[in-house]
Short mmCIF file of C-alpha atoms in Angstrom, two decimals:
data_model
loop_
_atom_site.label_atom_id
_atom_site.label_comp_id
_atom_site.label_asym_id
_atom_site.label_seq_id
_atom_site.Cartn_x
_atom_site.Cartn_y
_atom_site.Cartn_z
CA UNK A 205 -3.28 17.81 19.91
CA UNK A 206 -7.21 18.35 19.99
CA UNK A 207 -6.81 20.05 16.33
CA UNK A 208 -4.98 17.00 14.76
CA UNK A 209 -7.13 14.63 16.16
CA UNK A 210 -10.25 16.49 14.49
CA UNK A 211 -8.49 16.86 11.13
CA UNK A 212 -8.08 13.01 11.86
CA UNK A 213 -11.74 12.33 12.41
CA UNK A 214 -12.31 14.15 9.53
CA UNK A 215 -10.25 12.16 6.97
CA UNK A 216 -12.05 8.73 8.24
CA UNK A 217 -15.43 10.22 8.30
CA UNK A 218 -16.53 8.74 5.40
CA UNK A 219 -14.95 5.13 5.57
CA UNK A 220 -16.39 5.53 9.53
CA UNK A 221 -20.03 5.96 8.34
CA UNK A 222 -20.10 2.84 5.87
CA UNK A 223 -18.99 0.59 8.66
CA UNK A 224 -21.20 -1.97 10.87
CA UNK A 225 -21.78 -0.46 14.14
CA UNK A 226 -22.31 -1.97 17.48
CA UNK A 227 -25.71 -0.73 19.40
CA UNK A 228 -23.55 1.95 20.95
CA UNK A 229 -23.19 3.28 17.60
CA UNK A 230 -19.09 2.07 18.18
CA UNK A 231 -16.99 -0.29 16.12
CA UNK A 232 -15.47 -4.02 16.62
CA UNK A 233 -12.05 -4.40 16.73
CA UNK A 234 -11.86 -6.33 13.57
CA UNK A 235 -13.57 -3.05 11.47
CA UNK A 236 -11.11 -1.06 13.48
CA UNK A 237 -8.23 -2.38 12.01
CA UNK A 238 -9.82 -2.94 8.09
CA UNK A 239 -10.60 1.26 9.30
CA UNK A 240 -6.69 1.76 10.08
CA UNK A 241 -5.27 -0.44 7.15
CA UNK A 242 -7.38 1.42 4.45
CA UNK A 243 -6.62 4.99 6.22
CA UNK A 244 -2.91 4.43 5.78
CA UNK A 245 -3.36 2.66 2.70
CA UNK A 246 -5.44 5.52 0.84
CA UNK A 247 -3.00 8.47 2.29
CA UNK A 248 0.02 7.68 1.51
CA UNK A 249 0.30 3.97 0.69
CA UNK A 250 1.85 2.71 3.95
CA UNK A 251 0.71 -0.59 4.77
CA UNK A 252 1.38 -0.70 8.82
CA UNK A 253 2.91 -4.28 9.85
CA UNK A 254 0.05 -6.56 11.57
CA UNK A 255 -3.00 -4.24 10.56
CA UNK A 256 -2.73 -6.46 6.91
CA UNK A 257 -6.41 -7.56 5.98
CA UNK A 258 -5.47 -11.35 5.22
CA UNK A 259 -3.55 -11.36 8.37
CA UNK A 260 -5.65 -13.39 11.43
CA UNK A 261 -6.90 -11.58 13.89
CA UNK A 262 -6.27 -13.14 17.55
CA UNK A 263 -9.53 -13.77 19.12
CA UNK A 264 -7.95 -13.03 22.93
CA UNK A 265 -5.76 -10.26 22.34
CA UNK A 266 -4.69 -7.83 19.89
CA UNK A 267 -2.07 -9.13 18.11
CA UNK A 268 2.20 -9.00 18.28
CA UNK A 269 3.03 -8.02 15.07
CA UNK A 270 1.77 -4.61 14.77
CA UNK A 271 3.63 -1.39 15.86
CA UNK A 272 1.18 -0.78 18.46
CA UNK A 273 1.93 -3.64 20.75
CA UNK A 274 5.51 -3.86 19.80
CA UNK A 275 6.36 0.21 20.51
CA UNK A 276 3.60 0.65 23.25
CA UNK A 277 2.16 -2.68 24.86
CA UNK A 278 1.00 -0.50 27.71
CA UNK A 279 -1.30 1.42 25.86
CA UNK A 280 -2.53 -1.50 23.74
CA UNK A 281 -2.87 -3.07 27.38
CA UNK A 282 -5.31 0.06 28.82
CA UNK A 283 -7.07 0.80 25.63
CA UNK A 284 -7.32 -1.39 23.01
CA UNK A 285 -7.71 -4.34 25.04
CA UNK A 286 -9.84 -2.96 28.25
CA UNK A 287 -12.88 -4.64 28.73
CA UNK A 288 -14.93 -1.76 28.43
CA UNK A 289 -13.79 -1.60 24.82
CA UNK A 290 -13.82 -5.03 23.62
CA UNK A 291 -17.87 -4.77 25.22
CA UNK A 292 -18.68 -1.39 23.60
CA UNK A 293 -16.37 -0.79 20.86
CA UNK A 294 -14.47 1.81 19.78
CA UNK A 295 -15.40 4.98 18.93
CA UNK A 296 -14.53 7.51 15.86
CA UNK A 297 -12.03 9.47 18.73
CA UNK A 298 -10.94 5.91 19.85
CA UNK A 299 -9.69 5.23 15.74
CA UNK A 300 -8.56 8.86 15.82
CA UNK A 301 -6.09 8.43 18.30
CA UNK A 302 -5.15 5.01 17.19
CA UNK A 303 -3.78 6.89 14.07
CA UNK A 304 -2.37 9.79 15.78
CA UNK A 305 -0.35 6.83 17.77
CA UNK A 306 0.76 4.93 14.77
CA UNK A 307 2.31 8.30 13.13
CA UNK A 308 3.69 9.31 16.06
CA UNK A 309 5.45 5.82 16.43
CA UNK A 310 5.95 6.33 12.93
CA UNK A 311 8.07 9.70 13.23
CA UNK A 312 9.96 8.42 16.26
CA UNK A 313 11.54 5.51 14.22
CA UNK A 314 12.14 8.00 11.39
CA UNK A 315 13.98 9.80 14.31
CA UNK A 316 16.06 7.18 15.25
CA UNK A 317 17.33 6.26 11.60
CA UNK A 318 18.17 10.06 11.63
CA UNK A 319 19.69 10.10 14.48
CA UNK A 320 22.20 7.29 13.27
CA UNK A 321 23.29 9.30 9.76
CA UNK A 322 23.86 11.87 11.84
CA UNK A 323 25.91 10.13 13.62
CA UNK A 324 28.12 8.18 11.21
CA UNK A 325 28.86 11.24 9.42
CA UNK A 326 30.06 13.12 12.58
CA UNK A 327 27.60 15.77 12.70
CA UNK A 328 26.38 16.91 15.98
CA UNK A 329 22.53 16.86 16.44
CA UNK A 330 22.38 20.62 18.33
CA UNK A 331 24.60 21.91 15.33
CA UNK A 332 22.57 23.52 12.05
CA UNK A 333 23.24 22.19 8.91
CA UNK A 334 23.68 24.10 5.27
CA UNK A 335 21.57 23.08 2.57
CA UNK A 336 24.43 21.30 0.77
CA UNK A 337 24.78 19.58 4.12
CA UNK A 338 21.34 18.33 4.01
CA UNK A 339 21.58 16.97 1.01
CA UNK A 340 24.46 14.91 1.77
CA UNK A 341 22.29 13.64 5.08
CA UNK A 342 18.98 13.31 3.11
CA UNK A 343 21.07 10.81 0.45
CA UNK A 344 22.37 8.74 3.14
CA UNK A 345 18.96 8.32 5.15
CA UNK A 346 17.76 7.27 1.74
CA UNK A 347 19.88 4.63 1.39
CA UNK A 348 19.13 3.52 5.43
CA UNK A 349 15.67 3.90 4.49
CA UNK A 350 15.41 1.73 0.95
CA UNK A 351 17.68 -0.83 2.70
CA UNK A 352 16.10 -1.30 5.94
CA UNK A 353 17.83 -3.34 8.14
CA UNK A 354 20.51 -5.19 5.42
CA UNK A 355 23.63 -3.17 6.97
CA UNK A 356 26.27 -4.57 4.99
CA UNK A 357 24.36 -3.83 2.03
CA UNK A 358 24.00 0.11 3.47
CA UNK A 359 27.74 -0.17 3.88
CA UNK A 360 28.96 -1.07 0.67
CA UNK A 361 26.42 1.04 -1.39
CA UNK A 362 27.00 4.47 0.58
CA UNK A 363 31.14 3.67 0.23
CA UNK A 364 30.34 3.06 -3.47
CA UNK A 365 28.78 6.18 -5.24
CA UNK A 366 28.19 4.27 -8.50
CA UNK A 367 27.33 0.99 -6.59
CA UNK A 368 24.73 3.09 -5.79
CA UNK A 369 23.48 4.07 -9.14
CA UNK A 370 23.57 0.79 -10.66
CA UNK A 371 21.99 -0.72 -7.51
CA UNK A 372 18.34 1.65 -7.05
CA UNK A 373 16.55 2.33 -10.09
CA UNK A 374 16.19 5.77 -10.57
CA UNK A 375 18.65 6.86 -7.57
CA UNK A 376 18.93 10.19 -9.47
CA UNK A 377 15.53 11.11 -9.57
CA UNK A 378 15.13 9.68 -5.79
CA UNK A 379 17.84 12.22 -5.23
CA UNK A 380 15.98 14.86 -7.15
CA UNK A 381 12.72 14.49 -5.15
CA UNK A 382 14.88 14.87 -1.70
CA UNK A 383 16.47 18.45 -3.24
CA UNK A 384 12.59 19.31 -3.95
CA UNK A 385 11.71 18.75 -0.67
CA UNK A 386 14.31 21.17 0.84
CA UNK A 387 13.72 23.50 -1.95
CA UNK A 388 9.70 23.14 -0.95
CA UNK A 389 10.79 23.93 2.86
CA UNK A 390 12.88 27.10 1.54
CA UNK A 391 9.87 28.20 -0.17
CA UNK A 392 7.38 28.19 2.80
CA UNK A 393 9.84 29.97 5.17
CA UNK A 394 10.54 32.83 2.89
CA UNK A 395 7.09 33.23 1.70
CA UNK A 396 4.47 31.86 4.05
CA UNK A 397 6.58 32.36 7.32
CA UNK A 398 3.11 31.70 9.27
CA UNK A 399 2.40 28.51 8.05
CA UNK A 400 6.24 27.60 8.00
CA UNK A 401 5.89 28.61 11.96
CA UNK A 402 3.03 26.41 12.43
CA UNK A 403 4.25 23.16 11.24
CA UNK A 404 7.38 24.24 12.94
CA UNK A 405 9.78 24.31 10.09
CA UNK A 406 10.80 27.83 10.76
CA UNK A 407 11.17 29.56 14.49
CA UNK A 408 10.30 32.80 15.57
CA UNK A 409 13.14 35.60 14.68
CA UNK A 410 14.31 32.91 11.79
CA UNK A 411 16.07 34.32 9.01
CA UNK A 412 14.56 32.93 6.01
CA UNK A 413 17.70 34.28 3.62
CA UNK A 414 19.69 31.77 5.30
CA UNK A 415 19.66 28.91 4.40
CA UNK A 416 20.36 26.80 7.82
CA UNK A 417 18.70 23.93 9.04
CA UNK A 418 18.42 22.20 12.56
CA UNK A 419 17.77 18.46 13.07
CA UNK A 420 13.97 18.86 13.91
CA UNK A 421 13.91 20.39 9.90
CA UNK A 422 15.43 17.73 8.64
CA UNK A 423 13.33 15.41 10.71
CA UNK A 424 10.27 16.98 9.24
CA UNK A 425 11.69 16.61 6.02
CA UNK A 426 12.27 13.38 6.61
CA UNK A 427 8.31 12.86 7.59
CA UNK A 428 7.54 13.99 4.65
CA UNK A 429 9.39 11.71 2.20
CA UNK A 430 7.63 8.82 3.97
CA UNK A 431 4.19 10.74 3.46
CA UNK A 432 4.70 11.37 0.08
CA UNK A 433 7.12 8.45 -1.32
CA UNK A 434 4.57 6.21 -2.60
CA UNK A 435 2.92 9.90 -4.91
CA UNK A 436 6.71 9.81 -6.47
CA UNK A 437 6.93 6.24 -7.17
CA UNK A 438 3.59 6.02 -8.51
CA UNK A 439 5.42 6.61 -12.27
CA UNK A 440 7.20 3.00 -11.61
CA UNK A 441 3.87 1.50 -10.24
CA UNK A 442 2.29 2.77 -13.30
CA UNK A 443 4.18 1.63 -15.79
CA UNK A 444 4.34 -2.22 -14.46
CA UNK A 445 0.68 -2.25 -14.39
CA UNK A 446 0.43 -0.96 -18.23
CA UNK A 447 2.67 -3.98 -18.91
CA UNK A 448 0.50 -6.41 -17.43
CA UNK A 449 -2.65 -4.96 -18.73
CA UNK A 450 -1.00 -5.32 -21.87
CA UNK A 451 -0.88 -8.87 -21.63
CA UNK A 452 -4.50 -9.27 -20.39
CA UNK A 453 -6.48 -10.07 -23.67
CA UNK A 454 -9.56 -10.83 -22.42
CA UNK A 455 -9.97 -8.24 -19.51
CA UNK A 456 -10.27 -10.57 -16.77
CA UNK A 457 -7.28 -9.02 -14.53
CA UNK A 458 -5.60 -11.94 -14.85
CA UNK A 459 -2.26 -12.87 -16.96
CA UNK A 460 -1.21 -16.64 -17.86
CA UNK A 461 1.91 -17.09 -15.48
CA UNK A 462 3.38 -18.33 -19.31
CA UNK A 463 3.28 -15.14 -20.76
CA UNK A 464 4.19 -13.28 -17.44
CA UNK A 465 7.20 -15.88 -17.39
CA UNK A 466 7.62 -15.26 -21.10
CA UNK A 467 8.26 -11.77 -20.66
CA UNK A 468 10.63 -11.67 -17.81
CA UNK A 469 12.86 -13.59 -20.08
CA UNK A 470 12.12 -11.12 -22.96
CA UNK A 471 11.88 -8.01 -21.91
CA UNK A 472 10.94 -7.23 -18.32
CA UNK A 473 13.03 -7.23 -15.87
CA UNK A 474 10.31 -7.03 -13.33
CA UNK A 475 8.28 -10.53 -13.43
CA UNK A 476 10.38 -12.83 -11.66
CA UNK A 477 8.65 -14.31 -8.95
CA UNK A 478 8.82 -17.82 -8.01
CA UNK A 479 5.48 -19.63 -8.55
CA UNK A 480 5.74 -20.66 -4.56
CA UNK A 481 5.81 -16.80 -4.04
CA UNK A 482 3.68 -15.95 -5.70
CA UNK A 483 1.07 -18.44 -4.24
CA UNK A 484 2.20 -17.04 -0.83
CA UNK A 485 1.55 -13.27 -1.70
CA UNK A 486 -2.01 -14.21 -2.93
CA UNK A 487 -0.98 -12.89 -6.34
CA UNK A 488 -1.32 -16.06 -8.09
CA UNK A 489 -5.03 -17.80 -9.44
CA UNK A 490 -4.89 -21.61 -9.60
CA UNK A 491 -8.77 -22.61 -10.03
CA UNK A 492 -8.44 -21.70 -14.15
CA UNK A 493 -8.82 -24.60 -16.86
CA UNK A 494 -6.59 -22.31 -18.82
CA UNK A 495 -4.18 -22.69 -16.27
CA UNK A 496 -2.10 -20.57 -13.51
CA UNK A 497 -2.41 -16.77 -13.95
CA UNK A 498 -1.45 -13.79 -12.24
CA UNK A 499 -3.41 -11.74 -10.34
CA UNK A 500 -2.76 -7.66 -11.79
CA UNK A 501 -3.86 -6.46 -8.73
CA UNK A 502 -2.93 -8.39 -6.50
CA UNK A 503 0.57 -8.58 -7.71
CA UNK A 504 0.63 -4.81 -7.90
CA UNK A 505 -0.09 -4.84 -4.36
CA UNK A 506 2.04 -7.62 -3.56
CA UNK A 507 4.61 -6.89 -0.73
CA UNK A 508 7.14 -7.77 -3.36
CA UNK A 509 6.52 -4.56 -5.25
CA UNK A 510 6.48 -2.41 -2.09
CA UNK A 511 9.68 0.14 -2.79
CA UNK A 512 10.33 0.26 1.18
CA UNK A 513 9.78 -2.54 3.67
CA UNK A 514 11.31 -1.51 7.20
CA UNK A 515 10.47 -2.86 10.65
CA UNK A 516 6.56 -1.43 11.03
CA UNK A 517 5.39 -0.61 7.59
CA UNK A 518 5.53 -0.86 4.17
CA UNK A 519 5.67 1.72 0.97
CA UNK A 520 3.85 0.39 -1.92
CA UNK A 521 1.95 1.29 -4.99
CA UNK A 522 -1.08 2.65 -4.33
CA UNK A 523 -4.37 0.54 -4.12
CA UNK A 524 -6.55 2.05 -7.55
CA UNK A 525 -9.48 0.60 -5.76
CA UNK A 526 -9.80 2.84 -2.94
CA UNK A 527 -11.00 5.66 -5.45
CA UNK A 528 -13.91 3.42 -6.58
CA UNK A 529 -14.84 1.88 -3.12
CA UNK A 530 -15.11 5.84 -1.86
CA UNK A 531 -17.35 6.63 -4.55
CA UNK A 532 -19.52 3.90 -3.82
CA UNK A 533 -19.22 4.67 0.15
CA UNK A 534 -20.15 8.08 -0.35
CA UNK A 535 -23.00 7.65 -2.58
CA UNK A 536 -24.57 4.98 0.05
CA UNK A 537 -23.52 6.78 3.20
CA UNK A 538 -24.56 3.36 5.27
CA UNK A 539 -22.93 0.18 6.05
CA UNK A 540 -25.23 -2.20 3.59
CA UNK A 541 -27.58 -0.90 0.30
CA UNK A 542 -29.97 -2.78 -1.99
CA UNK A 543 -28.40 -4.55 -4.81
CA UNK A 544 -30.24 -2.28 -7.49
CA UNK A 545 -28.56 0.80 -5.69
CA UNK A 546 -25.16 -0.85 -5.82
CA UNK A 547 -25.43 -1.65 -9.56
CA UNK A 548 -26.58 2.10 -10.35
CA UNK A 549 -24.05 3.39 -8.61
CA UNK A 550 -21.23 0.74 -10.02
CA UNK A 551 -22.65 1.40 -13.59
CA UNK A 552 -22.07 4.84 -13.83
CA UNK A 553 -17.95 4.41 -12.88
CA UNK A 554 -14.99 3.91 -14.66
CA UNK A 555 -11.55 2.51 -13.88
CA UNK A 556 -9.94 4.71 -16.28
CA UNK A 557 -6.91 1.95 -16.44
CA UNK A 558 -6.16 3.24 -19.95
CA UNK A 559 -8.15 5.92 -22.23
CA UNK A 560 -9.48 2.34 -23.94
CA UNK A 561 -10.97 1.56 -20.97
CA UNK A 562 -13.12 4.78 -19.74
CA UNK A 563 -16.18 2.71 -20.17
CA UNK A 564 -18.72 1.64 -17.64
CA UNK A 565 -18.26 -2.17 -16.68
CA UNK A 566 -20.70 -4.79 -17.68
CA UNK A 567 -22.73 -5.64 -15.34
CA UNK A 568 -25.60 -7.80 -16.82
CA UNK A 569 -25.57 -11.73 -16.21
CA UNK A 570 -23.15 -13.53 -13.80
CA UNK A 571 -22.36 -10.28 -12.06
CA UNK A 572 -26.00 -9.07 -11.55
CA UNK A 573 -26.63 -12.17 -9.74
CA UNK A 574 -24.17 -12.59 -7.68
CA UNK A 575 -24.93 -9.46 -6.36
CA UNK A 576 -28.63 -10.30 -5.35
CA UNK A 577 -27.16 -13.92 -4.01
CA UNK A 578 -25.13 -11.99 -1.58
CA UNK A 579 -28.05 -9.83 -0.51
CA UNK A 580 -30.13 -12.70 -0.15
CA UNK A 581 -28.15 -14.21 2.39
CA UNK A 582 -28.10 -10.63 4.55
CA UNK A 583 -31.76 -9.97 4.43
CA UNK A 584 -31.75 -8.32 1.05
CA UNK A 585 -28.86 -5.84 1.64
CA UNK A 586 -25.53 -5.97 0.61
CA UNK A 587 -22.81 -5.21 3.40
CA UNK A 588 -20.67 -3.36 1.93
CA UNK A 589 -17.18 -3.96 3.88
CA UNK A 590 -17.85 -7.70 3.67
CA UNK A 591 -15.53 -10.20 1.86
CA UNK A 592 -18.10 -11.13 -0.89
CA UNK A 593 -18.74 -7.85 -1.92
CA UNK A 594 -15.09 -7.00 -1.75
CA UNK A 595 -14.89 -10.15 -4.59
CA UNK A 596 -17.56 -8.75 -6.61
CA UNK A 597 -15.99 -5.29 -6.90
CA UNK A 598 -12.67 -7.30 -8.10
CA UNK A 599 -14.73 -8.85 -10.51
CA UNK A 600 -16.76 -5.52 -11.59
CA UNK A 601 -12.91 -3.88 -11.75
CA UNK A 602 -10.70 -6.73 -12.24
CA UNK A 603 -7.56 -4.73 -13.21
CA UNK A 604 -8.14 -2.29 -10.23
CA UNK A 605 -9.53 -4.34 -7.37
CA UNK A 606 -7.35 -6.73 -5.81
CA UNK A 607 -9.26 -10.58 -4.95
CA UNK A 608 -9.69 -10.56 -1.12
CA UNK A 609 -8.50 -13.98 -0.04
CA UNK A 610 -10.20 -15.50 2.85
CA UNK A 611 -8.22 -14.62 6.40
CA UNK A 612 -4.70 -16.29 6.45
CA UNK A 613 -4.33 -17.58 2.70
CA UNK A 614 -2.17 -14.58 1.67
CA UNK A 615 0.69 -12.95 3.40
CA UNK A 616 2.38 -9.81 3.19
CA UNK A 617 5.81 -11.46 2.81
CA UNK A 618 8.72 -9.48 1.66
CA UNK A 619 11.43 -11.23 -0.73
CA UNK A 620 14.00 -11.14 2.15
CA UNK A 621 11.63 -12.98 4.62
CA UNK A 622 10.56 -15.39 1.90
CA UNK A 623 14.04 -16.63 1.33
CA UNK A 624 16.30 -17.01 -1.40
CA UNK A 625 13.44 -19.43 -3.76
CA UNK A 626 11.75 -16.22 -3.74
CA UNK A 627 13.01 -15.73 -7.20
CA UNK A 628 12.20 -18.25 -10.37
CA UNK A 629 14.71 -19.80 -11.71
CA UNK A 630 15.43 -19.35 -15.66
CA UNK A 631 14.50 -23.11 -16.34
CA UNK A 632 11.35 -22.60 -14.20
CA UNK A 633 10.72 -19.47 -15.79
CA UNK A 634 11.48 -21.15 -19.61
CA UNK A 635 9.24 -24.20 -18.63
CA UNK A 636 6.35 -22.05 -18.28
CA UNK A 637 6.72 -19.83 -20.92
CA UNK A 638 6.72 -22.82 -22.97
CA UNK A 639 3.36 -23.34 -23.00
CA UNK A 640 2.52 -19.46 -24.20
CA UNK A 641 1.50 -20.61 -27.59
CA UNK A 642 -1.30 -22.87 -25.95
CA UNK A 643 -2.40 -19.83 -23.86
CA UNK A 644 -2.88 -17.93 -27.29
CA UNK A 645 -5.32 -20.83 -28.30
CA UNK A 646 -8.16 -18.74 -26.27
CA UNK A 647 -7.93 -15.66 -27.34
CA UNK A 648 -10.61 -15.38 -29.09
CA UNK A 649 -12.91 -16.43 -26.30
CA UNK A 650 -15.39 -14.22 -24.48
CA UNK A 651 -15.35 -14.06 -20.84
CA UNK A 652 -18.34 -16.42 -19.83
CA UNK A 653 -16.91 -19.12 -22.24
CA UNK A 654 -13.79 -18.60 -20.36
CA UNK A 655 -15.44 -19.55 -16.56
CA UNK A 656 -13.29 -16.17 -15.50
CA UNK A 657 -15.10 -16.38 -12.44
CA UNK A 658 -13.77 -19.76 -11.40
CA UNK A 659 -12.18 -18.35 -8.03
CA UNK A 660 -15.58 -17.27 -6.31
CA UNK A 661 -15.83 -18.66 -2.98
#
């Protein structure tokens, strides 16, 4: 579909601009995947299997992780990896339909998850449903869904209604946002029947006072929920960050794994990583003389936290540095700028963590030259989509931007494919938090006495 394609070209026009072309004004693979990972990532929080930044890239083929090559070798085979491409690049179209794939693949293994509720509560796919009918589907697909591929877990929650309950944090509310969905659906047939017709949610001669609704509806619906998820979970996102900001007293994005440790036992239920996991996620800074600390954003971002983790992607919290890397690619509108451009631009933002914090960011000193050492070694420009300016803008936005590891340190490892040590123990946990009280010793330290830059590389 020419028209979705164009709205596609449109959405990655900016990020597209900003990147390192070839002479045929085309991209590399490498900045074609960083292009399709960020896309997915800014949209709606998906982060698509094998198109992870820290993951390394095959130098003679593509890659067997991603959905791409798993769903459709043959078109990873005459495309992605012709000759002609690998030699010229890829174009904005080329990325464009490279999306339009991935969605597609997307909403076909939606489908098929569908297609087995349907199934296992005897409901013929040609028959139309009633909204209370729906409902009962939607509930059960969310359950699938959370629970990916753990099937005697999906069995004993959905024979267990208050298994359920105790088991998902905030199943009523998850249930909720499904009803609002249907209710949203309602809505656009009965009073913008045209636009209802166009996304193909109503047909022509459809009654819109009744309330009926075939399996391509609840298929759409179902789209949708893994569009929007990640906007609905945002609240839980939210409020795990304001707990570790609270624990960062010197604003370096960073929390002593003592007090993280000290709190799980406390208060939060949340902060129980192993330290081995930790380390493997890419969530955990070892290079302090105050010791092992915690990553905010990294951890935020951490596969760990990610709400759903099925078979080609994964719904997490949203990256809150994809706001301030737009605003900087829109303001330079090129691949690379001049440090002094860079630092008016970076000046003049905010991360607007908390209403304490809706203050421009330092930028005098240690960050103002590391900025001009990294345009020193490009000429006197800065690239902007390299990873040493992706570690300044951590430092610049410590709580916000997560620390880009170099290729293959950190993983996107889930809990279940980590293993059962993927959760601390209570004597690891108390040994740690032991030590809290020494931790408190530098508080009143600023951040150049505290070397908070220690993990530059």
């Amino acid at each position: 579909d020419e028209k979705h394609l164009a709205s596609i070209e449109a959405q990655l026009a900016t990020m597209w601009r900003t990147l390192p072309k070839t002479a045929e004004g085309n991209v590399e693979r490498r900045s074609l995947r960083y292009l399709i990972h960020r896309h997915f990532s800014r949209t709606s929080a998906l982060h698509i299997r094998g198109f992870e930044p820290s993951r390394p890239a095959d130098a003679s083929g593509w890659g067997s992780a991603d959905i791409l090559s798993q769903r459709v070798p043959a078109f990873v085979e005459s495309v992605l990896q012709s000759k002609h491409k690998l030699e010229l690049g890829f174009s904005l179209n080329d990325a464009a339909h490279v999306v339009a794939t991935i969605e597609q693949l997307i909403y076909d293994f939606e489908g098929s998850v569908l297609e087995k509720v349907y199934r296992q509560q005897h409901k013929p796919l040609t028959r139309s449903l009633s909204s209370q009918g729906v409902e009962q589907l939607l509930e059960s697909y969310m359950v699938h869904w959370l629970l990916g591929d753990d099937e005697e877990g999906i069995r004993l929650l959905l024979g267990n209604r208050s298994l359920i309950e105790s088991t998902v944090p905030h199943w009523d509310q998850v249930v909720a946002f499904t009803k609002g969905l249907i209710r949203e659906l309602d809505y656009k047939r009965r009073h913008l029947p045209n636009e209802a017709l166009a996304a193909a949610s109503a047909r022509p001669g459809h009654n819109a006072l009744a309330a009926k609704y075939s399996f391509e509806d609840v298929h759409g619906l179902v789209g949708g929920i893994t569009k929007s998820f990640a906007s609905f979970w945002e609240s839980e996102c939210a409020s795990m960050k304001s707990a570790l900001v609270a624990m960062d007293r010197h604003s370096t994005g960073r929390v002593p794994l003592s007090r993280f440790y000290s709190s799980a036992l406390d208060t939060e239920w949340r902060f129980g990583e192993s330290e081995s996991y930790l380390r493997d996620l890419g969530a955990l800074d070892e290079t302090s003389w105050l010791g092992k600390q915690v990553i905010i954003p990294n951890y935020i971002q951490a596969a760990s936290n990610c709400i759903i983790s099925s078979q080609h992607y994964l719904v997490c919290c949203a990256n809150d540095c994809e706001g301030l890397l737009e605003e900087i690619e829109n303001k330079v509108g090129a691949s690379t700028a001049e440090p002094s451009e860079i630092l008016a631009i970076a000046g003049n933002m905010s991360s607007q963590t908390t209403l304490d914090d809706d203050v421009p960011p330092h930028l005098e000193g240690s960050l103002t030259r590391q900025l001009e050492q990294i345009a020193m070694a490009h000429g006197g420009m800065v690239p902007l989509h390299g990873r040493l300016f992706a570690q300044w803008l951590h430092y610049v936005f410590p709580r916000e931007c997560p620390f880009p590891h170099k290729t293959g340190v950190a993983a996107a490892v889930t809990p279940y494919e980590f293993g059962e040590n993927y959760v601390a123990s209570d004597d690891e946990k108390k040994k740690h938090a032991s030590e809290v009280n020494t931790t408190d010793i530098h508080t009143a330290l600023g951040k150049e006495e505290l070397q908070w830059m220690s993990q530059w590389s």
